[in-house]
mmCIF file of C-alpha atoms in Angstrom:
data_model
loop_
_atom_site.group_PDB
_atom_site.id
_atom_site.type_symbol
_atom_site.label_atom_id
_atom_site.label_comp_id
_atom_site.label_asym_id
_atom_site.label_seq_id
_atom_site.Cartn_x
_atom_site.Cartn_y
_atom_site.Cartn_z
ATOM 1 C CA MET A 18 8.882 -4.292 8.956
ATOM 2 C CA ARG A 19 12.299 -5.270 10.719
ATOM 3 C CA VAL A 20 14.136 -3.956 14.623
ATOM 4 C CA GLU A 21 17.344 -3.163 13.952
ATOM 5 C CA LEU A 22 20.512 -3.699 16.719
ATOM 6 C CA ASP A 23 23.616 -2.071 16.965
ATOM 7 C CA PRO A 24 25.716 -4.816 16.186
ATOM 8 C CA ALA A 25 28.595 -3.192 18.609
ATOM 9 C CA LEU A 26 26.276 -3.098 21.354
ATOM 10 C CA PRO A 27 25.049 -5.493 23.792
ATOM 11 C CA LEU A 28 21.763 -5.486 23.939
ATOM 12 C CA ARG A 29 21.577 -4.325 27.433
ATOM 13 C CA GLU A 30 23.270 -0.445 26.481
ATOM 14 C CA GLN A 31 20.489 -0.541 23.878
ATOM 15 C CA PRO A 32 17.398 -0.168 26.193
ATOM 16 C CA GLU A 33 15.160 1.463 23.752
ATOM 17 C CA ARG A 34 15.286 -1.841 21.642
ATOM 18 C CA GLY A 35 15.380 -4.396 24.336
ATOM 19 C CA HIS A 36 14.586 -5.470 27.808
ATOM 20 C CA ASN A 37 14.882 -8.476 30.306
ATOM 21 C CA ARG A 38 12.040 -8.766 32.493
ATOM 22 C CA TRP A 39 8.678 -9.344 31.504
ATOM 23 C CA HIS A 40 6.516 -5.753 32.249
ATOM 24 C CA PRO A 41 3.363 -4.514 30.901
ATOM 25 C CA ASP A 42 4.595 -0.932 31.341
ATOM 26 C CA ILE A 43 7.294 -0.993 28.378
ATOM 27 C CA PRO A 44 6.951 0.909 26.160
ATOM 28 C CA PRO A 45 6.759 -0.928 22.358
ATOM 29 C CA VAL A 46 9.491 -0.304 19.946
ATOM 30 C CA ALA A 47 7.277 -0.672 17.198
ATOM 31 C CA TRP A 48 3.637 -1.208 15.653
ATOM 32 C CA ILE A 49 2.968 -2.786 13.356
ATOM 33 C CA GLU A 50 -0.632 -4.574 11.492
ATOM 34 C CA PRO A 51 -2.338 -7.858 11.652
ATOM 35 C CA GLY A 52 -1.281 -9.821 8.851
ATOM 36 C CA GLU A 53 2.728 -7.841 8.638
ATOM 37 C CA GLU A 54 6.021 -9.777 8.785
ATOM 38 C CA LEU A 55 7.685 -9.378 11.314
ATOM 39 C CA THR A 56 11.920 -9.580 11.685
ATOM 40 C CA LEU A 57 13.644 -9.253 14.734
ATOM 41 C CA GLU A 58 17.645 -9.200 15.495
ATOM 42 C CA LEU A 59 18.128 -10.972 18.430
ATOM 43 C CA ARG A 60 21.120 -11.682 20.599
ATOM 44 C CA ASP A 61 22.595 -14.670 22.206
ATOM 45 C CA SER A 62 20.857 -15.038 25.826
ATOM 46 C CA LEU A 63 23.919 -13.909 27.677
ATOM 47 C CA ASP A 64 23.751 -10.834 25.164
ATOM 48 C CA GLY A 65 27.488 -11.477 23.574
ATOM 49 C CA GLN A 66 29.134 -12.370 27.328
ATOM 50 C CA LEU A 67 31.050 -15.506 26.322
ATOM 51 C CA THR A 68 32.862 -15.212 23.008
ATOM 52 C CA ARG A 69 35.417 -17.151 20.549
ATOM 53 C CA GLU A 70 38.783 -16.159 23.312
ATOM 54 C CA SER A 71 36.313 -17.149 26.781
ATOM 55 C CA LYS A 72 37.893 -19.673 28.743
ATOM 56 C CA HIS A 73 35.922 -22.396 30.670
ATOM 57 C CA GLU A 74 36.500 -20.171 33.899
ATOM 58 C CA ASP A 75 34.720 -17.268 32.220
ATOM 59 C CA VAL A 76 31.489 -19.257 32.644
ATOM 60 C CA LEU A 77 31.369 -18.404 36.182
ATOM 61 C CA THR A 78 31.929 -14.639 35.660
ATOM 62 C CA THR A 79 29.059 -13.980 33.603
ATOM 63 C CA VAL A 80 26.213 -11.300 34.457
ATOM 64 C CA PRO A 81 23.687 -12.920 35.069
ATOM 65 C CA VAL A 82 21.262 -10.572 32.213
ATOM 66 C CA SER A 83 19.468 -13.271 30.665
ATOM 67 C CA HIS A 84 17.373 -13.102 28.855
ATOM 68 C CA VAL A 85 18.062 -10.380 26.692
ATOM 69 C CA LEU A 86 14.709 -9.826 24.458
ATOM 70 C CA THR A 87 13.799 -7.539 21.476
ATOM 71 C CA GLY A 88 11.167 -5.469 21.762
ATOM 72 C CA PRO A 89 8.019 -5.547 22.488
ATOM 73 C CA VAL A 90 6.161 -4.931 19.712
ATOM 74 C CA GLY A 91 3.090 -3.179 19.384
ATOM 75 C CA ILE A 92 0.231 -4.938 17.323
ATOM 76 C CA HIS A 93 -2.314 -2.745 16.273
ATOM 77 C CA GLY A 94 -6.355 -3.646 17.576
ATOM 78 C CA ALA A 95 -4.870 -6.470 20.073
ATOM 79 C CA GLU A 96 -6.780 -6.947 23.071
ATOM 80 C CA PRO A 97 -7.381 -8.663 26.098
ATOM 81 C CA GLY A 98 -9.199 -11.402 24.857
ATOM 82 C CA ASP A 99 -7.760 -11.932 21.712
ATOM 83 C CA VAL A 100 -5.585 -14.458 20.725
ATOM 84 C CA LEU A 101 -2.058 -14.084 19.074
ATOM 85 C CA GLU A 102 -1.032 -16.575 16.411
ATOM 86 C CA ILE A 103 2.723 -15.859 15.391
ATOM 87 C CA GLU A 104 3.940 -17.718 12.146
ATOM 88 C CA LEU A 105 7.091 -18.354 12.211
ATOM 89 C CA LEU A 106 8.875 -18.467 9.019
ATOM 90 C CA GLY A 107 12.627 -18.401 9.166
ATOM 91 C CA TYR A 108 15.852 -17.706 10.821
ATOM 92 C CA GLU A 109 19.531 -16.972 10.848
ATOM 93 C CA THR A 110 22.190 -17.767 12.997
ATOM 94 C CA ASP A 111 25.697 -16.032 13.725
ATOM 95 C CA ASP A 112 28.726 -18.146 12.832
ATOM 96 C CA PHE A 113 29.350 -19.257 16.578
ATOM 97 C CA GLY A 114 28.021 -20.329 19.234
ATOM 98 C CA TRP A 115 28.618 -21.518 22.737
ATOM 99 C CA THR A 116 27.143 -24.212 25.376
ATOM 100 C CA ALA A 117 28.044 -24.012 29.066
ATOM 101 C CA VAL A 118 27.994 -26.625 31.919
ATOM 102 C CA LEU A 119 27.863 -24.473 35.087
ATOM 103 C CA PRO A 120 28.256 -26.284 39.097
ATOM 104 C CA GLY A 121 24.588 -26.271 40.031
ATOM 105 C CA GLY A 122 23.012 -26.024 36.491
ATOM 106 C CA GLY A 123 20.361 -28.028 35.245
ATOM 107 C CA LEU A 124 18.919 -31.833 35.988
ATOM 108 C CA VAL A 125 22.372 -32.704 37.670
ATOM 109 C CA GLY A 126 24.565 -29.409 38.069
ATOM 110 C CA ASP A 127 24.773 -31.135 41.712
ATOM 111 C CA MET A 128 27.126 -33.617 40.267
ATOM 112 C CA VAL A 129 29.290 -31.149 38.126
ATOM 113 C CA GLU A 130 32.432 -30.150 39.275
ATOM 114 C CA ARG A 131 33.793 -27.878 37.447
ATOM 115 C CA PRO A 132 32.949 -25.544 34.664
ATOM 116 C CA PHE A 133 32.553 -26.350 30.940
ATOM 117 C CA LEU A 134 32.316 -24.293 27.717
ATOM 118 C CA ALA A 135 32.097 -25.329 24.002
ATOM 119 C CA LYS A 136 32.750 -23.177 21.542
ATOM 120 C CA TRP A 137 30.654 -24.068 18.219
ATOM 121 C CA GLN A 138 31.269 -23.292 14.451
ATOM 122 C CA ILE A 139 28.608 -22.988 12.911
ATOM 123 C CA ASP A 140 28.780 -23.547 9.064
ATOM 124 C CA GLY A 141 24.865 -23.092 9.005
ATOM 125 C CA LYS A 142 24.325 -26.750 8.503
ATOM 126 C CA LEU A 143 26.114 -28.005 11.062
ATOM 127 C CA ALA A 144 27.603 -26.897 13.876
ATOM 128 C CA ARG A 145 31.074 -27.928 15.676
ATOM 129 C CA SER A 146 33.498 -27.709 18.392
ATOM 130 C CA ASP A 147 37.271 -28.390 19.348
ATOM 131 C CA ASP A 148 35.412 -28.620 22.974
ATOM 132 C CA LEU A 149 33.712 -31.825 21.950
ATOM 133 C CA PRO A 150 35.484 -33.489 19.472
ATOM 134 C CA GLY A 151 34.227 -35.846 16.829
ATOM 135 C CA VAL A 152 30.746 -34.076 17.222
ATOM 136 C CA ALA A 153 28.316 -32.649 14.293
ATOM 137 C CA ILE A 154 25.537 -31.040 15.659
ATOM 138 C CA PRO A 155 22.356 -30.622 12.799
ATOM 139 C CA ALA A 156 20.173 -27.359 12.191
ATOM 140 C CA ASN A 157 16.952 -26.967 14.619
ATOM 141 C CA VAL A 158 17.213 -23.541 14.790
ATOM 142 C CA PHE A 159 14.483 -21.842 16.931
ATOM 143 C CA ALA A 160 13.758 -19.001 19.412
ATOM 144 C CA GLY A 161 13.797 -20.334 23.319
ATOM 145 C CA VAL A 162 12.088 -16.794 24.087
ATOM 146 C CA ILE A 163 8.796 -15.822 22.576
ATOM 147 C CA GLY A 164 6.184 -14.092 25.134
ATOM 148 C CA VAL A 165 3.872 -11.184 25.237
ATOM 149 C CA ALA A 166 3.328 -8.837 28.252
ATOM 150 C CA PRO A 167 1.959 -10.064 31.295
ATOM 151 C CA SER A 168 -0.846 -7.970 32.339
ATOM 152 C CA PRO A 169 -0.503 -6.262 35.403
ATOM 153 C CA ALA A 170 -3.033 -8.370 37.585
ATOM 154 C CA LEU A 171 -0.975 -11.510 36.099
ATOM 155 C CA MET A 172 2.439 -9.955 36.761
ATOM 156 C CA GLU A 173 1.016 -9.645 40.539
ATOM 157 C CA GLU A 174 -0.196 -13.489 40.620
ATOM 158 C CA ALA A 175 2.534 -14.947 39.187
ATOM 159 C CA LEU A 176 5.264 -12.627 41.645
ATOM 160 C CA GLY A 177 2.629 -13.758 45.016
ATOM 161 C CA ARG A 178 2.559 -17.563 44.250
ATOM 162 C CA GLU A 179 6.620 -17.515 42.899
ATOM 163 C CA ARG A 180 7.309 -15.444 46.096
ATOM 164 C CA ALA A 181 5.594 -18.197 48.681
ATOM 165 C CA LEU A 182 8.147 -20.780 46.206
ATOM 166 C CA PHE A 183 10.928 -18.527 47.015
ATOM 167 C CA GLU A 184 10.133 -17.749 50.939
ATOM 168 C CA ALA A 185 10.171 -21.702 51.575
ATOM 169 C CA GLY A 186 13.312 -22.124 50.043
ATOM 170 C CA GLY A 187 12.161 -23.358 46.604
ATOM 171 C CA GLU A 188 14.514 -21.988 43.425
ATOM 172 C CA VAL A 189 13.248 -19.230 41.551
ATOM 173 C CA ARG A 190 14.869 -15.867 41.040
ATOM 174 C CA MET A 191 12.823 -12.672 42.801
ATOM 175 C CA PRO A 192 12.638 -9.310 41.149
ATOM 176 C CA GLU A 193 15.814 -7.560 41.718
ATOM 177 C CA ALA A 194 17.322 -4.192 39.940
ATOM 178 C CA GLU A 195 20.604 -4.536 39.246
ATOM 179 C CA THR A 196 20.983 -6.500 36.548
ATOM 180 C CA ALA A 197 17.337 -5.178 34.755
ATOM 181 C CA PHE A 198 16.386 -3.107 32.033
ATOM 182 C CA PRO A 199 14.857 -0.853 30.890
ATOM 183 C CA PRO A 200 15.157 0.290 34.986
ATOM 184 C CA LEU A 201 11.453 0.645 35.005
ATOM 185 C CA ALA A 202 10.968 -3.305 34.922
ATOM 186 C CA ALA A 203 12.995 -3.185 37.570
ATOM 187 C CA GLU A 204 9.999 -5.025 39.222
ATOM 188 C CA GLY A 205 8.791 -7.188 35.868
ATOM 189 C CA LEU A 206 8.774 -11.159 36.168
ATOM 190 C CA ARG A 207 12.792 -12.577 35.428
ATOM 191 C CA THR A 208 12.535 -14.038 32.080
ATOM 192 C CA MET A 209 13.904 -18.299 33.520
ATOM 193 C CA PRO A 210 10.836 -19.667 33.933
ATOM 194 C CA PRO A 211 7.783 -19.866 31.464
ATOM 195 C CA ARG A 212 4.695 -18.541 32.636
ATOM 196 C CA GLU A 213 0.993 -17.752 30.934
ATOM 197 C CA ASN A 214 2.478 -14.481 28.346
ATOM 198 C CA GLY A 215 4.579 -17.875 26.676
ATOM 199 C CA GLY A 216 8.384 -16.783 27.450
ATOM 200 C CA ASN A 217 11.479 -18.866 27.881
ATOM 201 C CA LEU A 218 9.421 -22.291 26.484
ATOM 202 C CA ASP A 219 12.523 -23.885 25.039
ATOM 203 C CA VAL A 220 9.984 -25.686 22.462
ATOM 204 C CA ARG A 221 12.569 -26.723 19.957
ATOM 205 C CA ASP A 222 9.814 -27.704 17.692
ATOM 206 C CA LEU A 223 9.366 -24.362 17.256
ATOM 207 C CA VAL A 224 10.922 -24.526 14.284
ATOM 208 C CA ALA A 225 10.343 -22.409 10.738
ATOM 209 C CA GLY A 226 6.888 -23.685 9.690
ATOM 210 C CA SER A 227 5.685 -23.817 12.771
ATOM 211 C CA THR A 228 2.904 -21.447 14.786
ATOM 212 C CA LEU A 229 2.454 -20.113 18.528
ATOM 213 C CA LEU A 230 -0.750 -19.568 19.223
ATOM 214 C CA LEU A 231 -0.882 -16.989 22.773
ATOM 215 C CA SER A 232 -3.441 -15.492 24.958
ATOM 216 C CA VAL A 233 -3.122 -11.624 24.571
ATOM 217 C CA HIS A 234 -3.277 -9.807 28.259
ATOM 218 C CA VAL A 235 -2.973 -6.329 27.568
ATOM 219 C CA PRO A 236 -3.687 -3.977 25.080
ATOM 220 C CA GLY A 237 -0.883 -4.142 21.762
ATOM 221 C CA ALA A 238 -0.244 -8.062 23.045
ATOM 222 C CA LEU A 239 3.568 -5.918 23.406
ATOM 223 C CA LEU A 240 5.547 -9.187 21.486
ATOM 224 C CA SER A 241 9.042 -10.059 22.473
ATOM 225 C CA ALA A 242 11.570 -13.027 21.461
ATOM 226 C CA GLY A 243 15.599 -13.930 22.278
ATOM 227 C CA ASP A 244 17.415 -16.567 23.615
ATOM 228 C CA LEU A 245 18.030 -18.042 20.065
ATOM 229 C CA HIS A 246 19.189 -22.039 19.970
ATOM 230 C CA PHE A 247 20.899 -23.285 16.813
ATOM 231 C CA ALA A 248 20.313 -26.730 18.564
ATOM 232 C CA GLN A 249 19.127 -28.112 20.900
ATOM 233 C CA GLY A 250 17.996 -31.161 22.891
ATOM 234 C CA ASP A 251 14.572 -31.830 24.948
ATOM 235 C CA GLY A 252 14.920 -30.872 28.507
ATOM 236 C CA GLU A 253 18.021 -28.480 27.338
ATOM 237 C CA VAL A 254 19.629 -30.499 30.601
ATOM 238 C CA SER A 255 22.761 -28.290 31.238
ATOM 239 C CA ARG A 256 20.722 -25.333 31.346
ATOM 240 C CA PHE A 257 21.915 -24.314 28.023
ATOM 241 C CA ALA A 258 21.409 -25.227 24.317
ATOM 242 C CA ILE A 259 23.865 -24.093 21.056
ATOM 243 C CA GLU A 260 23.087 -20.613 22.227
ATOM 244 C CA THR A 261 24.201 -17.898 19.248
ATOM 245 C CA ASN A 262 22.868 -14.188 18.222
ATOM 246 C CA GLY A 263 20.819 -13.786 14.812
ATOM 247 C CA VAL A 264 17.461 -13.360 13.487
ATOM 248 C CA VAL A 265 13.918 -14.668 13.355
ATOM 249 C CA THR A 266 10.973 -13.536 10.618
ATOM 250 C CA LEU A 267 7.687 -14.249 11.431
ATOM 251 C CA ARG A 268 4.218 -13.222 10.699
ATOM 252 C CA LEU A 269 1.659 -11.606 13.364
ATOM 253 C CA GLY A 270 -2.125 -12.368 13.012
ATOM 254 C CA LEU A 271 -5.041 -11.922 15.742
ATOM 255 C CA ARG A 272 -7.965 -14.317 16.358
ATOM 256 C CA LYS A 273 -10.471 -12.199 17.574
ATOM 257 C CA ALA A 274 -11.606 -13.051 20.978
ATOM 258 C CA PRO A 275 -12.271 -16.811 19.990
ATOM 259 C CA ALA A 276 -14.349 -18.658 22.442
ATOM 260 C CA ARG A 277 -11.887 -20.640 23.384
ATOM 261 C CA ARG A 278 -7.923 -19.042 24.419
ATOM 262 C CA PRO A 279 -4.950 -21.055 25.995
ATOM 263 C CA ARG A 280 -4.239 -20.084 28.964
ATOM 264 C CA PHE A 281 -0.288 -21.536 28.700
ATOM 265 C CA ALA A 282 1.175 -21.782 25.063
ATOM 266 C CA TRP A 283 -0.425 -23.482 21.726
ATOM 267 C CA TYR A 284 1.691 -24.400 18.913
ATOM 268 C CA VAL A 285 1.369 -26.121 15.916
ATOM 269 C CA ALA A 286 4.505 -27.721 14.077
ATOM 270 C CA PRO A 287 6.414 -29.460 11.269
ATOM 271 C CA PRO A 288 7.108 -33.077 11.519
ATOM 272 C CA ARG A 289 10.329 -33.684 13.158
ATOM 273 C CA PRO A 290 12.975 -36.092 11.129
ATOM 274 C CA ALA A 291 13.244 -39.504 11.802
ATOM 275 C CA ARG A 292 16.146 -40.158 12.900
ATOM 276 C CA ALA A 293 18.263 -43.602 14.560
ATOM 277 C CA CYS A 294 18.800 -43.292 18.130
ATOM 278 C CA PHE A 295 20.520 -45.050 20.944
ATOM 279 C CA ALA A 296 18.329 -44.831 24.077
ATOM 280 C CA THR A 297 19.126 -45.405 28.269
ATOM 281 C CA THR A 298 15.776 -45.062 30.322
ATOM 282 C CA GLY A 299 15.404 -43.674 34.062
ATOM 283 C CA VAL A 300 12.197 -44.506 36.822
ATOM 284 C CA ALA A 301 11.703 -43.027 39.729
ATOM 285 C CA LEU A 302 14.401 -43.782 42.146
ATOM 286 C CA ASP A 303 16.920 -41.283 43.856
ATOM 287 C CA ASP A 304 20.304 -41.513 43.863
ATOM 288 C CA GLU A 305 20.211 -43.778 47.112
ATOM 289 C CA GLY A 306 17.841 -46.272 45.804
ATOM 290 C CA GLY A 307 14.852 -44.748 47.764
ATOM 291 C CA GLN A 308 11.317 -45.056 46.239
ATOM 292 C CA GLY A 309 9.465 -41.795 44.633
ATOM 293 C CA ASP A 310 5.705 -42.286 44.335
ATOM 294 C CA LEU A 311 5.416 -41.246 39.835
ATOM 295 C CA ASP A 312 8.268 -38.899 40.202
ATOM 296 C CA LEU A 313 8.978 -37.787 36.829
ATOM 297 C CA ASN A 314 12.574 -35.605 37.705
ATOM 298 C CA LEU A 315 13.733 -38.784 39.278
ATOM 299 C CA ALA A 316 13.042 -40.913 36.216
ATOM 300 C CA ALA A 317 14.504 -37.770 34.211
ATOM 301 C CA ARG A 318 17.098 -37.884 36.340
ATOM 302 C CA ARG A 319 18.152 -41.563 35.871
ATOM 303 C CA ALA A 320 17.758 -41.514 32.624
ATOM 304 C CA LEU A 321 20.103 -38.756 31.742
ATOM 305 C CA LEU A 322 22.941 -40.261 34.526
ATOM 306 C CA GLU A 323 22.876 -43.176 32.652
ATOM 307 C CA MET A 324 23.092 -41.598 29.439
ATOM 308 C CA LEU A 325 26.279 -39.470 30.117
ATOM 309 C CA ASP A 326 27.609 -42.912 31.850
ATOM 310 C CA HIS A 327 26.683 -44.638 28.118
ATOM 311 C CA ILE A 328 28.010 -41.015 26.437
ATOM 312 C CA GLU A 329 31.658 -41.677 28.659
ATOM 313 C CA ALA A 330 32.944 -44.893 28.512
ATOM 314 C CA GLU A 331 31.652 -45.244 24.583
ATOM 315 C CA ARG A 332 33.116 -41.952 23.537
ATOM 316 C CA GLY A 333 35.861 -41.223 25.317
ATOM 317 C CA LEU A 334 34.239 -37.618 26.862
ATOM 318 C CA SER A 335 34.195 -36.474 30.325
ATOM 319 C CA ARG A 336 31.283 -36.161 32.642
ATOM 320 C CA GLU A 337 30.745 -32.389 31.381
ATOM 321 C CA GLN A 338 31.288 -32.590 27.758
ATOM 322 C CA ALA A 339 28.827 -36.015 27.448
ATOM 323 C CA LEU A 340 26.421 -33.234 29.529
ATOM 324 C CA ALA A 341 27.454 -30.338 27.015
ATOM 325 C CA LEU A 342 26.242 -32.945 24.345
ATOM 326 C CA ALA A 343 23.174 -34.270 26.102
ATOM 327 C CA SER A 344 22.019 -30.712 26.291
ATOM 328 C CA VAL A 345 21.937 -29.561 22.797
ATOM 329 C CA ALA A 346 20.986 -33.038 21.310
ATOM 330 C CA VAL A 347 19.468 -35.816 23.493
ATOM 331 C CA GLU A 348 15.992 -35.731 23.736
ATOM 332 C CA LEU A 349 14.295 -36.719 26.783
ATOM 333 C CA ARG A 350 10.881 -37.854 26.627
ATOM 334 C CA ILE A 351 7.739 -39.467 29.297
ATOM 335 C CA SER A 352 7.816 -43.395 28.086
ATOM 336 C CA GLU A 353 5.050 -43.906 30.532
ATOM 337 C CA ALA A 354 3.158 -41.986 33.571
ATOM 338 C CA VAL A 355 0.300 -44.694 34.768
ATOM 339 C CA ASN A 356 2.237 -47.414 36.154
ATOM 340 C CA PRO A 357 2.952 -46.798 40.032
ATOM 341 C CA PRO A 358 5.010 -46.431 41.675
ATOM 342 C CA ASN A 359 7.757 -45.918 38.747
ATOM 343 C CA PRO A 360 7.276 -43.470 35.649
ATOM 344 C CA VAL A 361 9.572 -44.082 32.113
ATOM 345 C CA VAL A 362 11.638 -41.011 31.237
ATOM 346 C CA SER A 363 13.497 -42.298 28.100
ATOM 347 C CA ALA A 364 16.582 -40.510 27.332
ATOM 348 C CA LEU A 365 17.425 -40.249 23.514
ATOM 349 C CA LEU A 366 20.601 -40.268 21.485
ATOM 350 C CA PRO A 367 20.730 -39.688 17.847
ATOM 351 C CA LEU A 368 22.913 -41.365 16.249
ATOM 352 C CA ASP A 369 24.127 -38.955 13.731
ATOM 353 C CA VAL A 370 25.226 -36.035 15.713
ATOM 354 C CA PHE A 371 28.702 -38.721 15.158
ATOM 355 C CA ASP A 372 30.762 -37.379 12.650
ATOM 356 C CA ASP A 373 31.932 -41.476 12.197
#
């Protein structure tokens, strides 16, 4: 079965084919049997607002519709208490993609002074951009968002904890109707954070050949996907990968009432190819040199800033260019988290991303 989109229209103008909120009452666009293959046509995370003609400043005026998701698709026989087994069979992408850098966005967005947009030409194996000369990013295609509908109880639980964080001054997007589609989902969960139903996992290992396991929360499971990435670094540090349109093909299976179910997503993935890398590291110090307490966010920030300094010095790129490159290629790894007060986060830059 294939869920097709009208290529002439953004997905938000085809609400009978997709949505941009998680809500248990969104009706399925189709039903399939367990074991059947399913192909979903996907729009990029901003639903086509950034194009080959876009300028750097255009990233500041996009409408916050993300993430636009194709679906949901119901699976016959799926019931709460089951586990949905999602076998990812293959992907296809467009020949165009983009990566944005925004002031205030991502891990070091507070240090970004101006917007930047990298527009990529994709030939199937590599992505190149005139905005990042000398760089060629190998394909590592995956869907950033794959999830199932939350139950009413899970939706209320998530809204409650996120509302408490919002009221305490935390960074969280609450429901709003202005950009929501379809209209009945206006009070649904925003798609930015991943949750118990999966969603915006941004796990770069969910490539063809991997299997994702999600607990079923509503009858039919109601699976949706979107946010296709041609490539992404571990961390997606600018908040954007190489965002593109395309297709995912998967096979859905059911584990009926298993003894153990994932609270959050589980997955099995094929091995990553070996790649030579240059790496920086960071520990839990803040920007003024103050000591954190086993703070992985501070360690990641230190490692990333060291990497950005290295890319700028060695490759002659601007801070914004370096951050875009890091978001699509650099791999953040927890190297140790047991030596108080300093964990170590490593930032690895694969050397094969450079044409030379």
